[in-house]
Coordinates of N, CA, C and O in Angstrom, one line a residue:
X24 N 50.3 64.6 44.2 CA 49.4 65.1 43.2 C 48.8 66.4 43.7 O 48.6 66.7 44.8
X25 N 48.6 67.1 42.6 CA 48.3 68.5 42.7 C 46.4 68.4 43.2 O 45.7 67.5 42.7
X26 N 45.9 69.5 44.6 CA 44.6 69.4 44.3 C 43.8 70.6 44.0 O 43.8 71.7 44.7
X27 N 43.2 70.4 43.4 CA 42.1 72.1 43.4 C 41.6 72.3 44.4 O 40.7 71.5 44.7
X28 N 41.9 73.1 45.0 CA 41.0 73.9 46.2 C 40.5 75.3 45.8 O 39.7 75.8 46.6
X29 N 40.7 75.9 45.2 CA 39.4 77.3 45.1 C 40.4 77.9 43.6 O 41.5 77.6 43.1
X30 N 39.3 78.7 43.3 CA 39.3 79.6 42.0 C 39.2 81.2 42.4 O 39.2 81.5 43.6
X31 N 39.3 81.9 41.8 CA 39.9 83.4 42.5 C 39.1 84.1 41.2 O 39.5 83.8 40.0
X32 N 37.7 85.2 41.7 CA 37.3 85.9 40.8 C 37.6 87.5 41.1 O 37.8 87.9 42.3
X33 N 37.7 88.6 40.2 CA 37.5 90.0 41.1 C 35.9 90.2 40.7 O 35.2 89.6 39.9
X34 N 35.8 91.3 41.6 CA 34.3 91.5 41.8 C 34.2 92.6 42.1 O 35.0 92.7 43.0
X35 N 33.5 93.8 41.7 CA 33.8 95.0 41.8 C 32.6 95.3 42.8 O 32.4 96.5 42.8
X36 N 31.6 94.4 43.7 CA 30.7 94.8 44.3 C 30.6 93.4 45.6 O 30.3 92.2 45.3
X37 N 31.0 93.9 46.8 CA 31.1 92.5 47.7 C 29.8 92.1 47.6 O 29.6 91.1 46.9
X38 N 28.7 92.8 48.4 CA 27.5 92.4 48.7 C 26.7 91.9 47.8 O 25.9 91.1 48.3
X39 N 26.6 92.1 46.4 CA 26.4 91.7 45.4 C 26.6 90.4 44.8 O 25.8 89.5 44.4
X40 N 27.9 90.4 44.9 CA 28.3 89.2 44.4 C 28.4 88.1 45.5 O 28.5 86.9 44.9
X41 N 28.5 88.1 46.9 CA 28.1 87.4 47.7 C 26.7 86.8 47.9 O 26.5 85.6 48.0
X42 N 25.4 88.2 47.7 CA 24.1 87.4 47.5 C 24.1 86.5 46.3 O 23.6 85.3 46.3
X43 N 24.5 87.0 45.3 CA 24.0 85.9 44.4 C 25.1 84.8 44.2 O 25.0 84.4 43.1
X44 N 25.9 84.4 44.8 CA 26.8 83.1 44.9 C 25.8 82.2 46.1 O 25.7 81.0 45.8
X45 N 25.3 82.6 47.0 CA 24.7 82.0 48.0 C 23.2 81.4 47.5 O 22.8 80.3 47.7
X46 N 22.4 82.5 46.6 CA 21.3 82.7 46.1 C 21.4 81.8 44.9 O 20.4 81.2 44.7
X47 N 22.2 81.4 44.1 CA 22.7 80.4 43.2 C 23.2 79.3 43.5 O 22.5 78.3 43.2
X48 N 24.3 79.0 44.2 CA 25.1 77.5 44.4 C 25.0 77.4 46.0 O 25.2 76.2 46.4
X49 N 24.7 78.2 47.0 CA 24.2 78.1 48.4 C 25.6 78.2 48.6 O 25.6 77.5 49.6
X50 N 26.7 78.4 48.3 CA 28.1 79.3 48.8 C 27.9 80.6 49.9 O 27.2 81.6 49.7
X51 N 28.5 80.2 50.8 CA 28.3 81.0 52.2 C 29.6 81.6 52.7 O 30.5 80.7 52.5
X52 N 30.0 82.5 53.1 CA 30.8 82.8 53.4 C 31.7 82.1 54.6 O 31.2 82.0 55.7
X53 N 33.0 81.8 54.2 CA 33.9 80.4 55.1 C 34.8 81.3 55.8 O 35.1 81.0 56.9
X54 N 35.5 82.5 55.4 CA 36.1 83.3 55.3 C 36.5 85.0 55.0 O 37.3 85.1 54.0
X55 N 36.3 85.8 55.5 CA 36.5 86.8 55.3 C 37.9 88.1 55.7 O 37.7 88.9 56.5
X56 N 39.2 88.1 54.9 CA 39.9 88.5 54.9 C 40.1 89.7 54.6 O 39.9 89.9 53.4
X57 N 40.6 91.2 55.6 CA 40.2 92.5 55.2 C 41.9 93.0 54.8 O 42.7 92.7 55.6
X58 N 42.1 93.7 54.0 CA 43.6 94.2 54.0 C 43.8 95.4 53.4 O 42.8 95.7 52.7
X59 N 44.5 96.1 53.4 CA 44.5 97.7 52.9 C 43.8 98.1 52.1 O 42.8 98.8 52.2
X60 N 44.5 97.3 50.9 CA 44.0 97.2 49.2 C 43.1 96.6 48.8 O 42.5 96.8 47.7
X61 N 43.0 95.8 49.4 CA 41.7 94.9 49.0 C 41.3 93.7 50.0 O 41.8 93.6 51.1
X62 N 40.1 92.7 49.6 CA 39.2 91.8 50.9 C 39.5 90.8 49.9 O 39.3 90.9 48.7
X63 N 39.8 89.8 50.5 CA 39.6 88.5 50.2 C 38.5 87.7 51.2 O 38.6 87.5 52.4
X64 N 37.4 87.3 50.1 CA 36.8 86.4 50.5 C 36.0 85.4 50.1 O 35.3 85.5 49.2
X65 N 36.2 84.0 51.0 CA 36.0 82.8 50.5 C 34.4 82.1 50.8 O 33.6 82.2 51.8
X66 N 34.5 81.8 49.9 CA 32.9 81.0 49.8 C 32.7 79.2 49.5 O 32.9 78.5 48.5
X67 N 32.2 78.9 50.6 CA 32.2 77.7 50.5 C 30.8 77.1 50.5 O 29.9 77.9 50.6
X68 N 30.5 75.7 50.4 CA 28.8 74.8 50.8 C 29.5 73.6 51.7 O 30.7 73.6 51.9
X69 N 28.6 72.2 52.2 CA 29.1 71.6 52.5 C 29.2 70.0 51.1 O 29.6 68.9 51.3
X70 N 28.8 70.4 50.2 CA 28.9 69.4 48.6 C 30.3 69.4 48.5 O 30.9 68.3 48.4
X71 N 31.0 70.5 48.5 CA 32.5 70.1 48.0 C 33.7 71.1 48.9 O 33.3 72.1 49.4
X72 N 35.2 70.6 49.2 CA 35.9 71.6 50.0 C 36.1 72.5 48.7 O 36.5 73.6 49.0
X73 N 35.9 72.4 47.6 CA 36.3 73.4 46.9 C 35.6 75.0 46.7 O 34.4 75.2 46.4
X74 N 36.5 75.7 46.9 CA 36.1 77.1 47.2 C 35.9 78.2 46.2 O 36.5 77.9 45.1
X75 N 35.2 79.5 46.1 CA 35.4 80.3 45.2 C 36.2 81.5 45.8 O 36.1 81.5 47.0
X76 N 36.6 82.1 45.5 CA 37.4 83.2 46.0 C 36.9 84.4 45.7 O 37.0 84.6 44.5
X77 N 36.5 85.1 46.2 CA 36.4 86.9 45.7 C 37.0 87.7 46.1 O 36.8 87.5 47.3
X78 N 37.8 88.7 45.9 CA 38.6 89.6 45.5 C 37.8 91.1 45.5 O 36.8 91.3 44.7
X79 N 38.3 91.9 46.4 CA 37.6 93.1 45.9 C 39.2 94.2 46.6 O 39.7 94.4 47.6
X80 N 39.3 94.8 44.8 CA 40.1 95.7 45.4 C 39.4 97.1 45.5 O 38.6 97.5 44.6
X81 N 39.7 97.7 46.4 CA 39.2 98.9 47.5 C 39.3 100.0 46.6 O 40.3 99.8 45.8
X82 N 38.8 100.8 46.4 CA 38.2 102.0 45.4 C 38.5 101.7 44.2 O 39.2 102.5 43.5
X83 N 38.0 100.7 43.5 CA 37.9 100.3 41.9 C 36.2 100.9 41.9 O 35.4 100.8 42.8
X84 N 36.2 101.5 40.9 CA 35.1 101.7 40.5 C 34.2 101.5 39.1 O 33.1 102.1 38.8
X85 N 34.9 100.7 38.2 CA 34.9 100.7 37.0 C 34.7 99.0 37.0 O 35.3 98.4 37.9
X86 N 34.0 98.2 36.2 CA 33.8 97.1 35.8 C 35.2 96.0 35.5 O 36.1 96.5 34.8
X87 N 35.3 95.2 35.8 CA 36.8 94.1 34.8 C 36.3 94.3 34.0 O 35.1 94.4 33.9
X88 N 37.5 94.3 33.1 CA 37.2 93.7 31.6 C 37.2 92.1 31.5 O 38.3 91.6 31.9
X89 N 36.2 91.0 31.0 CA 36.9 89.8 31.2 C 37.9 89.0 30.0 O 38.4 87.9 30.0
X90 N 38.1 90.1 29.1 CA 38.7 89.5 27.9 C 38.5 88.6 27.5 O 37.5 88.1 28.0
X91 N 39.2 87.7 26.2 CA 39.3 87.0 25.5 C 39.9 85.6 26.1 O 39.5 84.6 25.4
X92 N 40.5 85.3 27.1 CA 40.8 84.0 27.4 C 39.7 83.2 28.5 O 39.4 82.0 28.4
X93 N 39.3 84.0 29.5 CA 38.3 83.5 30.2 C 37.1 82.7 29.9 O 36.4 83.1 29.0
X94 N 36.9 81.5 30.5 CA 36.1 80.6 29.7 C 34.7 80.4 30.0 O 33.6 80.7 29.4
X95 N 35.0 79.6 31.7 CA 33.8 79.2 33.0 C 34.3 78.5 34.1 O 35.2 77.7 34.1
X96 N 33.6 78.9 35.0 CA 33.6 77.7 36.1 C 32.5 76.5 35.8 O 31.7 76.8 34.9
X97 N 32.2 75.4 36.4 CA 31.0 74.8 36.0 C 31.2 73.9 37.7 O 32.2 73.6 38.4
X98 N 29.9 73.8 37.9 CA 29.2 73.1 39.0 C 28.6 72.0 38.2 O 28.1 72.1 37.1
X99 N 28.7 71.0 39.2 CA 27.2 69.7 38.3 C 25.9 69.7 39.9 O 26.1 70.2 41.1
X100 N 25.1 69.2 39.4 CA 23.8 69.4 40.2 C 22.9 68.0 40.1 O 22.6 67.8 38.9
X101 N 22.5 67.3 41.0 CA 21.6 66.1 41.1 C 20.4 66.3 39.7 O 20.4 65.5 38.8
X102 N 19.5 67.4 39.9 CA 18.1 67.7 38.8 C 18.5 68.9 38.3 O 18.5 70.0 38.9
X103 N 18.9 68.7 36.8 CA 19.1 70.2 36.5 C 17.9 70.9 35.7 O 18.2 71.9 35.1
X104 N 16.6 70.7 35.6 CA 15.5 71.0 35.3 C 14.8 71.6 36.7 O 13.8 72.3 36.6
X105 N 15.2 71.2 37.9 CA 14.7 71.2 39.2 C 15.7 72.8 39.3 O 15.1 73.7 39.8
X106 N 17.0 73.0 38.8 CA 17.8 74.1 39.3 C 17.6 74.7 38.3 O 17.8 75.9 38.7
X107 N 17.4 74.7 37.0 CA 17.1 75.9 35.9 C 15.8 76.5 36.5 O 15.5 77.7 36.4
X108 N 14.9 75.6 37.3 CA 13.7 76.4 37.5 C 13.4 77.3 38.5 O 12.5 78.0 38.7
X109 N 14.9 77.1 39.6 CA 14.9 77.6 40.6 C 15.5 79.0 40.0 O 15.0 80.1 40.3
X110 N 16.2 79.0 39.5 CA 17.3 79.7 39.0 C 16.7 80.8 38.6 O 17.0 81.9 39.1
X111 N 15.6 80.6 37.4 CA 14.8 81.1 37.0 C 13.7 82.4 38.3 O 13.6 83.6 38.5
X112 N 13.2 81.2 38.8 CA 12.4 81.9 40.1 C 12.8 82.9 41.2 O 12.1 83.7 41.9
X113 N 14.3 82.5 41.1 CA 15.4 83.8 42.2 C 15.5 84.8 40.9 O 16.1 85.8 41.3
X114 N 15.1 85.0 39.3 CA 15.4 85.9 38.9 C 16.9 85.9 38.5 O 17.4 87.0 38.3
X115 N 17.5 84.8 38.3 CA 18.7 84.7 38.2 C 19.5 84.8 36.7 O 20.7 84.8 36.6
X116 N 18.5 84.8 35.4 CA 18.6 84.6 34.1 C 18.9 83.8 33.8 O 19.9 84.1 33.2
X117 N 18.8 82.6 33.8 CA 19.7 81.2 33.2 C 19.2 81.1 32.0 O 18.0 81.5 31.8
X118 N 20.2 80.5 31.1 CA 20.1 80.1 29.9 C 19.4 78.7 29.6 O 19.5 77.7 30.3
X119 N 18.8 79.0 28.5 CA 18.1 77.6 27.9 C 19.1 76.2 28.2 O 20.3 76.4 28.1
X120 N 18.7 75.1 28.5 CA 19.2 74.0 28.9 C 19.7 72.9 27.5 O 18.9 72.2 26.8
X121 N 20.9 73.0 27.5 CA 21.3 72.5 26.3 C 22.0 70.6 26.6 O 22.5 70.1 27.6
X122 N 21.7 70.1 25.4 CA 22.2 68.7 25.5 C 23.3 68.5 24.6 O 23.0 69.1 23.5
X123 N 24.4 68.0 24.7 CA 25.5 68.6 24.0 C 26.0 66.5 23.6 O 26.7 65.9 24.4
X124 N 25.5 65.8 22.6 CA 25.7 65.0 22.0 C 27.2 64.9 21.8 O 28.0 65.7 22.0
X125 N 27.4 63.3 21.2 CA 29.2 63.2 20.7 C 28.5 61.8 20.6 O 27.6 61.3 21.3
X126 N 29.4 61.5 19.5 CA 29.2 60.2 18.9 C 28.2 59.0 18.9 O 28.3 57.8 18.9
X127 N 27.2 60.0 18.8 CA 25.2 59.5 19.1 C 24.8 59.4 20.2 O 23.6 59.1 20.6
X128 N 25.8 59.9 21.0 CA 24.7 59.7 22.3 C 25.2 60.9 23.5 O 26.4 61.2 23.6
X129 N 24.3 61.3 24.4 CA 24.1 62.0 24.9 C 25.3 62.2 26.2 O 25.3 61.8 27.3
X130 N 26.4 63.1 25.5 CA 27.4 63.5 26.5 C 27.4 64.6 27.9 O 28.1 64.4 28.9
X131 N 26.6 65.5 27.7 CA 26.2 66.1 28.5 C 25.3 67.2 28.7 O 25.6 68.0 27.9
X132 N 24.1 67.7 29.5 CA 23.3 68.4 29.3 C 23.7 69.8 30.7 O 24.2 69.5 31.8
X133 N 23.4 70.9 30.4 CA 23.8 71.7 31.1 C 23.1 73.6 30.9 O 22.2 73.7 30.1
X134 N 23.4 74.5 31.4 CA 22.6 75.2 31.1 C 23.8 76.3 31.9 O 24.6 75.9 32.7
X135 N 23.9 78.1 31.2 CA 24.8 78.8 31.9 C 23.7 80.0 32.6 O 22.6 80.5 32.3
X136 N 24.7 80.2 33.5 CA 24.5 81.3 34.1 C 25.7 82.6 34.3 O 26.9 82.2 34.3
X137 N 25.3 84.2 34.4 CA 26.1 84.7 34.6 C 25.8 85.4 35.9 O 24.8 85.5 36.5
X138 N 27.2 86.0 36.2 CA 27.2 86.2 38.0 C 26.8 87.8 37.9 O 26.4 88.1 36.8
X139 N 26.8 88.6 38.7 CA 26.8 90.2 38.6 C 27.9 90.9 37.9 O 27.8 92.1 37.8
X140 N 29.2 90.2 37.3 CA 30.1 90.8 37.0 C 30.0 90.2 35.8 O 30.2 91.1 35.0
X141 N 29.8 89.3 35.4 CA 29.7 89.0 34.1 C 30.5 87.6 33.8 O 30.8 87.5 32.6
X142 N 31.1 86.6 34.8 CA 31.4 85.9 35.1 C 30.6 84.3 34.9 O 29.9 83.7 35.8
X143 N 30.9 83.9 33.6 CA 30.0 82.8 33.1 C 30.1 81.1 34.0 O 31.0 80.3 33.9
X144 N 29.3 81.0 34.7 CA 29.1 79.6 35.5 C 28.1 78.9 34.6 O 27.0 79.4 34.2
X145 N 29.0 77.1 34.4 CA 28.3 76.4 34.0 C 27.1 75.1 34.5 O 28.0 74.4 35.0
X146 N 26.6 74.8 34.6 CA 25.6 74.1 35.3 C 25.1 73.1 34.6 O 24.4 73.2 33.6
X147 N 25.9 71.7 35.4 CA 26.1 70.5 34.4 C 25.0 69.5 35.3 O 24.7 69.8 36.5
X148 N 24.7 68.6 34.7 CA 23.3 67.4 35.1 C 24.7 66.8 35.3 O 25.7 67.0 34.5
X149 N 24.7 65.7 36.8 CA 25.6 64.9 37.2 C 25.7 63.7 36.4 O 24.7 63.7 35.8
X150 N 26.3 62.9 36.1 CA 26.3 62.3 34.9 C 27.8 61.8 34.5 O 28.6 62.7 34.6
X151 N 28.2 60.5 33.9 CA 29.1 60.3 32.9 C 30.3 60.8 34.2 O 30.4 60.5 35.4
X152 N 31.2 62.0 33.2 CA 32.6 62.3 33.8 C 32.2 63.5 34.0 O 32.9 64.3 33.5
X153 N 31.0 64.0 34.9 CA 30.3 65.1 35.4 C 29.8 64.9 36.5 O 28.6 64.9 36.5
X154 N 30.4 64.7 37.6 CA 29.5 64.2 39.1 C 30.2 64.9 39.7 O 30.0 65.1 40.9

C-alpha cells in the first residue's frame, strides 16, 4: 500500500514561509537541503511523520501563479475554536469557522487559512473521518 509522507509547495520567500508554518501548525524544520537551483526544505512536528515540503527556487522573484486546479492541504486539530483564536492572535487571518452539514447532521466544522504565498490550508475539528 501506497503511504503519504509529504506534500511539496514552492515558495518564493524561505524565511517567510518557514515562520509562518511553525507560527501556525508548529512545523519545524526536519531538513534542510541546499542545491544550485534551488533549497529543498522539510518541515515536520511530532503529531504526524507527514511532512510539508518547501521549495525555493534561487533568483525567482515574481510570485506562483496558483491556478485553477489547486485546492488545499487540511490539518485536523483537538479544539478548533481554541486554534481559530490562536490563529487570530499570531495575526494569522483565519477565516470564519464554518460547520459543513450532510444529511441533518453535522459532518464537519473547520475554518481556512492562507500561507504567505497564497496557499490555502484547511483546519478541520477532529471528529468523524477527520482525526
Amino acid at each position: 500500500m501506497a503511504k503519504a509522507i509529504h506534500t511539496m509547495i514552492r515558495v518564493l520567500d524561505e524565511a517567510r514561509s518557514v515562520a509562518f508554518y511553525d507560527k501556525a501548525f508548529g512545523l519545524k524544520v526536519a531538513e534542510r537541503l541546499d542545491f544550485p537551483d534551488f533549497t529543498l526544505v522539510y518541515l515536520s512536528n511530532a503529531e504526524t511523520p507527514f511532512e510539508v515540503e518547501l521549495t525555493v527556487n534561487k533568483g525567482r522573484a515574481s510570485a506562483y501563479e496558483l491556478g485553477d486546479g489547486y485546492g488545499h492541504v487540511a490539518v485536523s486539530v483537538d479544539d478548533l475554536e481554541a486554534e481559530h483564536a490562536r490563529f487570530e492572535a499570531a495575526g494569522l487571518a483565519p477565516r470564519k469557522i464554518v460547520e459543513f452539514n450532510r444529511d441533518g447532521g453535522l459532518f464537519a466544522r473547520f475554518f481556512f487559512v492562507e500561507d504567505p504565498d497564497g496557499y490555502k490550508i484547511e483546519v478541520l475539528q477532529r471528529r468523524g473521518r477527520f482525526k
